[in-house]
mmCIF file of C-alpha atoms in Angstrom:
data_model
loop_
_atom_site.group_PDB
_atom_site.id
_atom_site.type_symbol
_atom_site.label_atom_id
_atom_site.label_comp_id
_atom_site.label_asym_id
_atom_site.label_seq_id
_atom_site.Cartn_x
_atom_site.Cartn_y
_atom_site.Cartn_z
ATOM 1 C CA UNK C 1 46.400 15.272 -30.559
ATOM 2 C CA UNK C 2 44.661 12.805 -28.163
ATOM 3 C CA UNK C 3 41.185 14.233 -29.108
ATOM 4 C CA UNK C 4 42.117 13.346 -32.839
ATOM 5 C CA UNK C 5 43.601 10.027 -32.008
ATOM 6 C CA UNK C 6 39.879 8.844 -29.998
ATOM 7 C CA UNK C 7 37.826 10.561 -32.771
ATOM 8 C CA UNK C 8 39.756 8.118 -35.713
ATOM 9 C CA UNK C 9 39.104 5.145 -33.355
ATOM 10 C CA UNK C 10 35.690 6.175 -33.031
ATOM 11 C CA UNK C 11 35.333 6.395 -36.702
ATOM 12 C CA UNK C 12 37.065 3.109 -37.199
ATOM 13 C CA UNK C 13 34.861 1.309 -34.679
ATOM 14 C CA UNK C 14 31.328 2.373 -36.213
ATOM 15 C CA UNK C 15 32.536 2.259 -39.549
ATOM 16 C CA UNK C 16 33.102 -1.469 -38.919
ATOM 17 C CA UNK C 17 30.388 -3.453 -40.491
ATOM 18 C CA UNK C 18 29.215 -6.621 -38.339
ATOM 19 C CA UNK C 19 27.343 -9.723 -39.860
ATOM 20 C CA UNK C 20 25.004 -10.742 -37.289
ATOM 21 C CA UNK C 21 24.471 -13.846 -38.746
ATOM 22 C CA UNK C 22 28.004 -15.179 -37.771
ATOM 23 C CA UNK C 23 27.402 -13.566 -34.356
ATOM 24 C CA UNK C 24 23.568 -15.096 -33.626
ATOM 25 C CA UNK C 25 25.451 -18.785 -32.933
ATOM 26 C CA UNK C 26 27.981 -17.459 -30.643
ATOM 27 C CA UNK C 27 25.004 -14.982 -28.642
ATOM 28 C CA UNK C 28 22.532 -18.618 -28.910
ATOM 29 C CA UNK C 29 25.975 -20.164 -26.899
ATOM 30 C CA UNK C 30 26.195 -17.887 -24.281
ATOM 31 C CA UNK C 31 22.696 -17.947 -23.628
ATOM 32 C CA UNK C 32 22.519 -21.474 -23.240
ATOM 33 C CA UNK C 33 25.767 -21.426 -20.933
ATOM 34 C CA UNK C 34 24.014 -18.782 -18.681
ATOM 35 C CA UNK C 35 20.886 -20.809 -18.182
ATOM 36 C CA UNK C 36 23.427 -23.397 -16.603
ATOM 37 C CA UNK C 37 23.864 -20.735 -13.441
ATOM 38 C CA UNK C 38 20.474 -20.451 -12.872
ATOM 39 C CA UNK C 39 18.822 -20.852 -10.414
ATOM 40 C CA UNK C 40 20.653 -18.720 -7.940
ATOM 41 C CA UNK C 41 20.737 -20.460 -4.787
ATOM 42 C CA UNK C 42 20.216 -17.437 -2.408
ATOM 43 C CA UNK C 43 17.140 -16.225 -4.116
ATOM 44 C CA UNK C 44 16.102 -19.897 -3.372
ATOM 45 C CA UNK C 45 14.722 -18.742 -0.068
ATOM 46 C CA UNK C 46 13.623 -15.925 -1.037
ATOM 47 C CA UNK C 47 10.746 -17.185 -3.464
ATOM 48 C CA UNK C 48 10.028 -19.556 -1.038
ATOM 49 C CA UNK C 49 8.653 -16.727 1.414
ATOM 50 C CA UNK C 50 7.039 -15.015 -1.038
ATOM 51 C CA UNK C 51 5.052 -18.542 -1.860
ATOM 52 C CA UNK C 52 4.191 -18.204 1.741
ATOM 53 C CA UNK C 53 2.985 -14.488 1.542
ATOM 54 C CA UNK C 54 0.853 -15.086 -1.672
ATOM 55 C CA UNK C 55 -0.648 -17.433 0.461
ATOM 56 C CA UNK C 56 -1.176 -15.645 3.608
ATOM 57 C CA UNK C 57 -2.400 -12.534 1.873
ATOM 58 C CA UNK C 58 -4.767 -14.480 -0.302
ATOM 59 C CA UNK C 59 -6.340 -16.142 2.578
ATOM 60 C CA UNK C 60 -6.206 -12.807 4.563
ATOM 61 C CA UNK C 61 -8.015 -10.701 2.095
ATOM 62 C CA UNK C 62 -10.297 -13.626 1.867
ATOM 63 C CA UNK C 63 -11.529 -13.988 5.630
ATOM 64 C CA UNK C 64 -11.874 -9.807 5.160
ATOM 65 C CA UNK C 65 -13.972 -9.412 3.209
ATOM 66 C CA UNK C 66 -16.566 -11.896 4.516
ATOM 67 C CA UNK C 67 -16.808 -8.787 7.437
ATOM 68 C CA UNK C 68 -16.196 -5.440 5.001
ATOM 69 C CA UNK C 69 -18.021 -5.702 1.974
ATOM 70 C CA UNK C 70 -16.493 -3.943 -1.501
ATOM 71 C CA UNK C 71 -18.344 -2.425 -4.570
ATOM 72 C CA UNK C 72 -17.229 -2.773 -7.950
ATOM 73 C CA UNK C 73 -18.077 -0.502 -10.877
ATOM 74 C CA UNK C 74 -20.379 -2.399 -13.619
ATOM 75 C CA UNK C 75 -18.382 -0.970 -16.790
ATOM 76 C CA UNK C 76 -14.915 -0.279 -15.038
ATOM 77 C CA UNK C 77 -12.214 -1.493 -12.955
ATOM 78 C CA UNK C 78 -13.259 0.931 -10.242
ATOM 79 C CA UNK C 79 -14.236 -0.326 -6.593
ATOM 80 C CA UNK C 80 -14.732 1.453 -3.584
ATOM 81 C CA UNK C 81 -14.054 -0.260 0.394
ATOM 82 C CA UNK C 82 -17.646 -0.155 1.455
ATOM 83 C CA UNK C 83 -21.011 -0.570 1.613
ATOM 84 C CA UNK C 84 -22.099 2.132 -0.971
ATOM 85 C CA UNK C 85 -19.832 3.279 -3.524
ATOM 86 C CA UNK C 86 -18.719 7.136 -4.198
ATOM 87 C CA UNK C 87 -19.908 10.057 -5.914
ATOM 88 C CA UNK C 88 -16.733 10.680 -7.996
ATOM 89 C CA UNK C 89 -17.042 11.218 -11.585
ATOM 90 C CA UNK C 90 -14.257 8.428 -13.171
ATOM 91 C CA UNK C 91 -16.165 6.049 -14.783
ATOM 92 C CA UNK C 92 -14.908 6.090 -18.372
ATOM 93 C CA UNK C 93 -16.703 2.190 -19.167
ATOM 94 C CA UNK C 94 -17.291 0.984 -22.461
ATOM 95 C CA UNK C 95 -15.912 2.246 -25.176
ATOM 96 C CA UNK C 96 -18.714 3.996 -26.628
ATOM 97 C CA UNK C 97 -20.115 5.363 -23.239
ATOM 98 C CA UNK C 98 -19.117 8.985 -21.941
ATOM 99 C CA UNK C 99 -16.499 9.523 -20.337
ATOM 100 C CA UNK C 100 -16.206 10.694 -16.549
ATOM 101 C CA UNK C 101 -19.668 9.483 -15.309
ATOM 102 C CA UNK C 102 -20.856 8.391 -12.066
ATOM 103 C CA UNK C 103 -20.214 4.529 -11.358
ATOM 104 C CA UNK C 104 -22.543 2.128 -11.739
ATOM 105 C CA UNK C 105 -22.009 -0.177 -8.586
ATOM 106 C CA UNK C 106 -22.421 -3.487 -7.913
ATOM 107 C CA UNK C 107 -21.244 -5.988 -5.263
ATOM 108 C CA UNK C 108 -17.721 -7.050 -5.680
ATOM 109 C CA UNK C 109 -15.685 -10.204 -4.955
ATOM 110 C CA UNK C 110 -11.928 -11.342 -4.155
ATOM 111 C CA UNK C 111 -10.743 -11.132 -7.987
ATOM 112 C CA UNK C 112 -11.633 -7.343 -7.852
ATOM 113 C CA UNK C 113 -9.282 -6.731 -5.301
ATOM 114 C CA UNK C 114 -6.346 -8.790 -5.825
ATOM 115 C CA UNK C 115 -6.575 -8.867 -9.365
ATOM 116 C CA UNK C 116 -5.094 -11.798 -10.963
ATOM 117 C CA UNK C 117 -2.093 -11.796 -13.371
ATOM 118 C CA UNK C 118 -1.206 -14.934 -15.680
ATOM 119 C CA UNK C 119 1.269 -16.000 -17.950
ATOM 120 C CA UNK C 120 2.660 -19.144 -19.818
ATOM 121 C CA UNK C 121 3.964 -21.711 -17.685
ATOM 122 C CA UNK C 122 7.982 -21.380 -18.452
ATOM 123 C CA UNK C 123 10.275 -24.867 -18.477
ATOM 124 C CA UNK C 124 13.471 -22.774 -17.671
ATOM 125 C CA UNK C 125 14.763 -19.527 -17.537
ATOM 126 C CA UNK C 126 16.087 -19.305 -20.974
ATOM 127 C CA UNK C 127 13.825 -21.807 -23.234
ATOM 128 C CA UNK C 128 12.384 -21.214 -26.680
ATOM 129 C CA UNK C 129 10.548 -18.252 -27.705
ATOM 130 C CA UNK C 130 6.705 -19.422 -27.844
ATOM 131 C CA UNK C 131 5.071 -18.668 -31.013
ATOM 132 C CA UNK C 132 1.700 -17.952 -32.031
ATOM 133 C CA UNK C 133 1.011 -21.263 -32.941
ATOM 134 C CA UNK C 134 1.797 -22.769 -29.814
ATOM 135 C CA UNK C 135 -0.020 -20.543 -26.928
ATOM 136 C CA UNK C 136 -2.237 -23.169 -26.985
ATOM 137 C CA UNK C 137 0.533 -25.898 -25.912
ATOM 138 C CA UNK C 138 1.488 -24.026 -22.635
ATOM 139 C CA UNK C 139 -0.315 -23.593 -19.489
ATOM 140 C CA UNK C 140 -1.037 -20.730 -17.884
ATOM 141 C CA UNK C 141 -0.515 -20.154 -14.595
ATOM 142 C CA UNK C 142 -0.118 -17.481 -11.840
ATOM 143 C CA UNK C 143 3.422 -14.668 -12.434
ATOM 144 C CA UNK C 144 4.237 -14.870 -8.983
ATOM 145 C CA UNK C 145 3.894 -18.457 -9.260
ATOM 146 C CA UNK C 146 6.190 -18.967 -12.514
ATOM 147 C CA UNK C 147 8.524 -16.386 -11.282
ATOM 148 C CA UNK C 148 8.943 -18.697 -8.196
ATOM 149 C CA UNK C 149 9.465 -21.765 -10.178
ATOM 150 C CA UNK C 150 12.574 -20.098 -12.145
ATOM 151 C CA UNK C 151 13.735 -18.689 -8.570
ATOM 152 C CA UNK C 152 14.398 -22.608 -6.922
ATOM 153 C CA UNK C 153 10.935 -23.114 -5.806
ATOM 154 C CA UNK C 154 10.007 -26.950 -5.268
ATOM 155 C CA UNK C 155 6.900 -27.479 -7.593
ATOM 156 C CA UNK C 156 5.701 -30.304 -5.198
ATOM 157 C CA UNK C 157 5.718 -28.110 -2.364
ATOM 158 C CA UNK C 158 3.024 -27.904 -0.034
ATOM 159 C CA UNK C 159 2.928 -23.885 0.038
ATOM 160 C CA UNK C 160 2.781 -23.614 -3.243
ATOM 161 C CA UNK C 161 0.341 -26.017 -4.782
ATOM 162 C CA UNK C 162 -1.749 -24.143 -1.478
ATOM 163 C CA UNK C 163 -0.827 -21.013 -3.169
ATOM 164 C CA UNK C 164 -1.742 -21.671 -7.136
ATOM 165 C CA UNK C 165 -5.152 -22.115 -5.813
ATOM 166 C CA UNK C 166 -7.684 -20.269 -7.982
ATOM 167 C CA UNK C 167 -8.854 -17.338 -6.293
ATOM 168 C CA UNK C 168 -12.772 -18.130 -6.831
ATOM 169 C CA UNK C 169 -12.083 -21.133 -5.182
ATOM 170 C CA UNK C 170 -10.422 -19.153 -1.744
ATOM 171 C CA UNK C 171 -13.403 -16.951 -2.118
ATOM 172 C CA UNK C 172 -16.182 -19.734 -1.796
ATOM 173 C CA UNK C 173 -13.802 -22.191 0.858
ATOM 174 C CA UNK C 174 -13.930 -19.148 3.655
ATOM 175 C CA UNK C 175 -17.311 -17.946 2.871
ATOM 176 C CA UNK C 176 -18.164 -20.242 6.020
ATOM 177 C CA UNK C 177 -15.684 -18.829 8.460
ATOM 178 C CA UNK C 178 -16.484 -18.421 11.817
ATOM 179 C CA UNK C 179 -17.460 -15.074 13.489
ATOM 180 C CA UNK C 180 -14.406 -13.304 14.457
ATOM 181 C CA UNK C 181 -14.438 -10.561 17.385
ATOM 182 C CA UNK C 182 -13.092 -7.299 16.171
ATOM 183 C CA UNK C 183 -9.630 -7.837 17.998
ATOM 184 C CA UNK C 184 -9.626 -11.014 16.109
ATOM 185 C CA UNK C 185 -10.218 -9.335 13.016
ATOM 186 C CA UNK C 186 -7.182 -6.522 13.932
ATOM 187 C CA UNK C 187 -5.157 -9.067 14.186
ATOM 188 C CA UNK C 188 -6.074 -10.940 11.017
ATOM 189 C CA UNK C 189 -6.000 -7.367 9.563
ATOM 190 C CA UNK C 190 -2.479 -6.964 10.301
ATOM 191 C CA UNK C 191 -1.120 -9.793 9.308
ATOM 192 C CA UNK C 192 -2.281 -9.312 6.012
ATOM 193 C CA UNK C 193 -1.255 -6.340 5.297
ATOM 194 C CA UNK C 194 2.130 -7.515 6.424
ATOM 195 C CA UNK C 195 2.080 -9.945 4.261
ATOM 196 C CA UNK C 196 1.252 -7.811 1.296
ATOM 197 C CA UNK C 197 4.336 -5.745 1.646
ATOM 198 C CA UNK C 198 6.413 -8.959 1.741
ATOM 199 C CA UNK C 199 4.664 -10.136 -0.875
ATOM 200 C CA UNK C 200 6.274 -6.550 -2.936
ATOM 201 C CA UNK C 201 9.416 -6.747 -0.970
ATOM 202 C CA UNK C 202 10.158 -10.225 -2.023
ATOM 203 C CA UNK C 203 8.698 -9.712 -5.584
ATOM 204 C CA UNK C 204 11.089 -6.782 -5.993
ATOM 205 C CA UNK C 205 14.075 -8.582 -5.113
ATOM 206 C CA UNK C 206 13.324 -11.702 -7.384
ATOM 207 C CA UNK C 207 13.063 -9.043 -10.336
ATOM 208 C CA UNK C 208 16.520 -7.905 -9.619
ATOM 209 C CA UNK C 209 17.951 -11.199 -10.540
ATOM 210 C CA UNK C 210 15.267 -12.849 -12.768
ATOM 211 C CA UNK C 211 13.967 -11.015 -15.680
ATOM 212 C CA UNK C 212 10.331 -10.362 -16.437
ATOM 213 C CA UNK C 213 8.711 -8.400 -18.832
ATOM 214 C CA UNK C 214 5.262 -6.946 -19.444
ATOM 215 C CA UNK C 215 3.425 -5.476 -22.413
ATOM 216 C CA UNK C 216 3.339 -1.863 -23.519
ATOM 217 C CA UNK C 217 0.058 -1.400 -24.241
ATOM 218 C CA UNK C 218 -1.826 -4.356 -22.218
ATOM 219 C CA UNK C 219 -0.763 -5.977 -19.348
ATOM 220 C CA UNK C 220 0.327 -9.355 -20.331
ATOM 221 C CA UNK C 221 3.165 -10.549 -18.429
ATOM 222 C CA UNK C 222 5.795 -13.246 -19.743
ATOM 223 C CA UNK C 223 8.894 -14.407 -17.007
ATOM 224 C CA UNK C 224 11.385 -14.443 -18.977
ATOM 225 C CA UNK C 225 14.442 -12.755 -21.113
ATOM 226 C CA UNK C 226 12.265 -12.008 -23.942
ATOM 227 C CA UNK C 227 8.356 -12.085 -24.329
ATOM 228 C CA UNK C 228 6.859 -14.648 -26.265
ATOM 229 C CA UNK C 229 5.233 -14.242 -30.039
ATOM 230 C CA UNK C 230 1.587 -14.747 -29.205
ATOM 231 C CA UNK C 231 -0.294 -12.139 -31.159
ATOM 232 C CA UNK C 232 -2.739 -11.816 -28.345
ATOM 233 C CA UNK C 233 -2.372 -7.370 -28.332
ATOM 234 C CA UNK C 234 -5.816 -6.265 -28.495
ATOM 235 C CA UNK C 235 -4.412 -2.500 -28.709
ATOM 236 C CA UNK C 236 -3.239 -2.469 -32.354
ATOM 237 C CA UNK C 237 -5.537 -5.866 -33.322
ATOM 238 C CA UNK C 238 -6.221 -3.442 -37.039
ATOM 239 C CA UNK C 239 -2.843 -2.030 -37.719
ATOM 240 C CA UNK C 240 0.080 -4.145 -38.989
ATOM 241 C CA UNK C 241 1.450 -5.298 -35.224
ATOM 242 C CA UNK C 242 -0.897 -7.551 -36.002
ATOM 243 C CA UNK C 243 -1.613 -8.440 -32.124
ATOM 244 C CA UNK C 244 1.991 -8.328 -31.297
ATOM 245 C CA UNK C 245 3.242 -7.408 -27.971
ATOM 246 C CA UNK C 246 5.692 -4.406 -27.459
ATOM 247 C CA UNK C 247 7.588 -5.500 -24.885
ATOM 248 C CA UNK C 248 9.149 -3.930 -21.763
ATOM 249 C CA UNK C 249 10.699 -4.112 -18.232
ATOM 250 C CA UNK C 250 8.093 -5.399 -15.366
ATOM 251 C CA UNK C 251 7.688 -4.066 -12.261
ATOM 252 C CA UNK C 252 6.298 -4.537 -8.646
ATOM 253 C CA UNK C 253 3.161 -3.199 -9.749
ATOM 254 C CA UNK C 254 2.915 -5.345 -12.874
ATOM 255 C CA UNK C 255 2.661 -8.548 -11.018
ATOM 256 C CA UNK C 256 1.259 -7.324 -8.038
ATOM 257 C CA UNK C 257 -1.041 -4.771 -9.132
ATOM 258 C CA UNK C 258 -1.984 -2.318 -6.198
ATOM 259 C CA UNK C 259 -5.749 -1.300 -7.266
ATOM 260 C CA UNK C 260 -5.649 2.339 -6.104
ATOM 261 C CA UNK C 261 -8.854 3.643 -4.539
ATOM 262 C CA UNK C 262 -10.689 6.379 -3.351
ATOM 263 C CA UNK C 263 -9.800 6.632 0.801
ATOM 264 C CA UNK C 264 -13.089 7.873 2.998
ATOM 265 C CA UNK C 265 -11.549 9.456 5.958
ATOM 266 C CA UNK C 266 -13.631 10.163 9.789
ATOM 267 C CA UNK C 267 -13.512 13.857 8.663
ATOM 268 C CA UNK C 268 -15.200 13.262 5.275
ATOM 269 C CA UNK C 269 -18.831 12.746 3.980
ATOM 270 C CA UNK C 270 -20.446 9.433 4.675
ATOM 271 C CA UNK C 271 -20.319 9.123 0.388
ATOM 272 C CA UNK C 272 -17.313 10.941 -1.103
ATOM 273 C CA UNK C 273 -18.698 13.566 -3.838
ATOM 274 C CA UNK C 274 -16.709 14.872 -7.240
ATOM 275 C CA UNK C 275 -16.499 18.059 -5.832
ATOM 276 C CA UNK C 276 -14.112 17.424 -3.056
ATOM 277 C CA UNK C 277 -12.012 14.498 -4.976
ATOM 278 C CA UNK C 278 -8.726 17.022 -4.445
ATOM 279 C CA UNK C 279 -8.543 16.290 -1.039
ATOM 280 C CA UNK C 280 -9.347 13.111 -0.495
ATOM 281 C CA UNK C 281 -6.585 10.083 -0.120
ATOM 282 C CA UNK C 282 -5.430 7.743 -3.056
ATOM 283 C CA UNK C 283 -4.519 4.323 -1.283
ATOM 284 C CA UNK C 284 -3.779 0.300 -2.689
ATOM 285 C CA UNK C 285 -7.300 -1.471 -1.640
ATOM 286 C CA UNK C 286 -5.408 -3.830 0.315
ATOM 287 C CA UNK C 287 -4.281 -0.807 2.216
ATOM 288 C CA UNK C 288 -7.821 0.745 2.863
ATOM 289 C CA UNK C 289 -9.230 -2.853 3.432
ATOM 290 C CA UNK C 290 -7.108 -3.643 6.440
ATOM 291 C CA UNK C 291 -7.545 -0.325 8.220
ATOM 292 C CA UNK C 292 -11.251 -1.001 8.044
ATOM 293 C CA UNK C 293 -10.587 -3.967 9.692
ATOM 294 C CA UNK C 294 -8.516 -2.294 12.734
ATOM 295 C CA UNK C 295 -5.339 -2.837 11.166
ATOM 296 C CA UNK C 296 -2.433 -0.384 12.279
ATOM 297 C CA UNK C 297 0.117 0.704 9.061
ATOM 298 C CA UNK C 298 3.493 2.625 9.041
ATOM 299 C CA UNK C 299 3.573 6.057 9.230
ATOM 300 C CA UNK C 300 4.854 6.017 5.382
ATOM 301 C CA UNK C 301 1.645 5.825 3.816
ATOM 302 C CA UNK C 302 0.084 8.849 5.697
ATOM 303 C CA UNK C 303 0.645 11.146 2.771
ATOM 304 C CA UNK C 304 -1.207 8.895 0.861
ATOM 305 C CA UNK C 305 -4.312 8.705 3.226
ATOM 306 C CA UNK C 306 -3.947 12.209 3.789
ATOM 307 C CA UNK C 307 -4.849 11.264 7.173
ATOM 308 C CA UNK C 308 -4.328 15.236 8.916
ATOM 309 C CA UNK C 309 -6.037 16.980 5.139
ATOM 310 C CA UNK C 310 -9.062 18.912 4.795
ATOM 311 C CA UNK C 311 -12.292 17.713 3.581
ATOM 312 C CA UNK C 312 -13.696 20.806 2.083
ATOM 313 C CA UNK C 313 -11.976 24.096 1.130
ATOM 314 C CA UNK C 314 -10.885 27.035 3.950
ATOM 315 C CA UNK C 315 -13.774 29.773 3.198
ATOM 316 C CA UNK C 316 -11.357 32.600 2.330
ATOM 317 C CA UNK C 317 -13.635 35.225 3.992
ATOM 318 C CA UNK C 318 -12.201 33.801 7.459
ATOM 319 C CA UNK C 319 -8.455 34.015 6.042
ATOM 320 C CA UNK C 320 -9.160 38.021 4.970
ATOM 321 C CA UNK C 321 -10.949 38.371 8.419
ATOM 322 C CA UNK C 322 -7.852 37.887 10.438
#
């Protein structure tokens, strides 16, 4: 009897039919009412330190790589930590090149390792929907950045106009640094690698209480409840999106992209070849970068250097030996 008694509700309450259009002034009323409790005054602290470990790991990964050169691919987003790039076959380039071919390398700078992600300047954390027409009327400025000013960030703060800083213009200001002895450069190491994870950390727990969201099928980022209008999609430019976003949930990695590369480990060739790709490490650049430099990380990411694997494969003549 109770089974038949929830199944008529049921029925009642989807059978129901709703007129949004009474309901879209009430939902515009709450929305604005929300916007009045932001921002939350413990996460004010909290984007205030990640401010200061943009900074830090900017300038870091700056003064690094004026001692460990990179290589970046000439028709990918590939790089390799090193003087000479790799062997491996995962160039996939232009769109009418073939696929899985050897890279093409060339020197690389700061933007190909910390790899910079934009988006329109919000006012607040619950304004207007920008429209096409106006993506021209808002600036564009740094995610971390924007997600700091809806967090309680002071805008005239010295840490963060320090931290807004284009990242060409890091890149040229250290070129001149002083020689640095390699404990020096340990220490510098460290430091930045710590402040990469608090970068994450703190990133992570601003997403928990702010919303951002990120495209489907690019990676444009809008902080924000909903993503803006621009039709800026190159993915479905010639079907009827007509450049429209599709948008979702961000993450850690959308705003602080790690840049996964190809580990060379003491045990392995001096250039890593296709053949042996299976057993060689998959690590964030930042992460391979500071170990060149001396730098000492937690134990966690050993399964990702695959610090204790092989280098080539057991010969299985000695396995039927024994």
């Amino acid at each position: 009897m109770v089974l038949i008694k929830t199944l008529l509700c049921l029925r009642r309450f989807y059978g129901t039919k709703v007129d949004l259009r009474k309901l879209r002034p009430m939902i515009l009323d709450r929305i604005e009412k929300r916007a009045h409790a932001y921002p939350v005054r413990s996460m004010v602290p909290v984007a205030k330190e990640v401010l200061l470990a943009r900074n830090a790991h900017i300038n870091g990964v700056s003064t690094l790589l004026n001692y460990i050169p990179i290589m970046a691919c000439k028709f990918c987003p590939e790089i390799c930590i090193g003087e000479q790039g790799h062997l491996i076959q995962t160039c996939w380039g232009y769109r009418r090149r073939a696929k899985n071919r050897i890279h093409e390398w060339v020197s690389g700078g700061l933007n190909d390792i910390l790899v910079p992600v934009e988006t329109y300047q919000p006012h607040n954390t619950f304004q207007h929907v920008i429209t096409h027409n106006q993506r021209f009327d808002c600036d564009r400025i740094s995610a971390i950045v924007a997600l700091c000013l809806q967090a309680g960030a002071d805008p005239h703060d010295e840490n963060l106009n320090s931290s807004s800083t284009n990242l060409d213009a890091v890149g040229n200001k250290v070129n001149g640094t002083e020689s640095l002895s390699p404990k020096d450069l340990a220490f510098v190491a460290n430091q930045t690698f710590n402040a990469w994870e608090a970068l994450r950390s703190g990133v992570q727990k601003l997403l928990l209480v702010y919303p951002v969201k990120v495209c489907k099928y690019c990676s444009e980022v809008h902080v924000g409840p909903s993503g803006h209008k621009a039709e800026l999609c190159g993915m479905f430019k010639y079907e009827s999106s007509k450049g429209a976003h599709f948008w979702m949930k961000a993450n850690v990695d959308d705003l602080v992209p790690p840049k996964i590369v190809w580990r060379r480990r003491p045990q392995d060739p001096p250039v890593l070849v296709n053949e042996m790709r299976d057993f060689y490490g998959r690590v964030p650049a930042v992460l391979d970068l500071c170990t060149k430099a001396g730098a000492i990380v937690p134990v966690k990411y050993n399964c990702m250097m695959k610090v204790q694997g092989l280098s080539t494969p057991v010969n299985n003549k000695i396995w039927q030996e024994h």
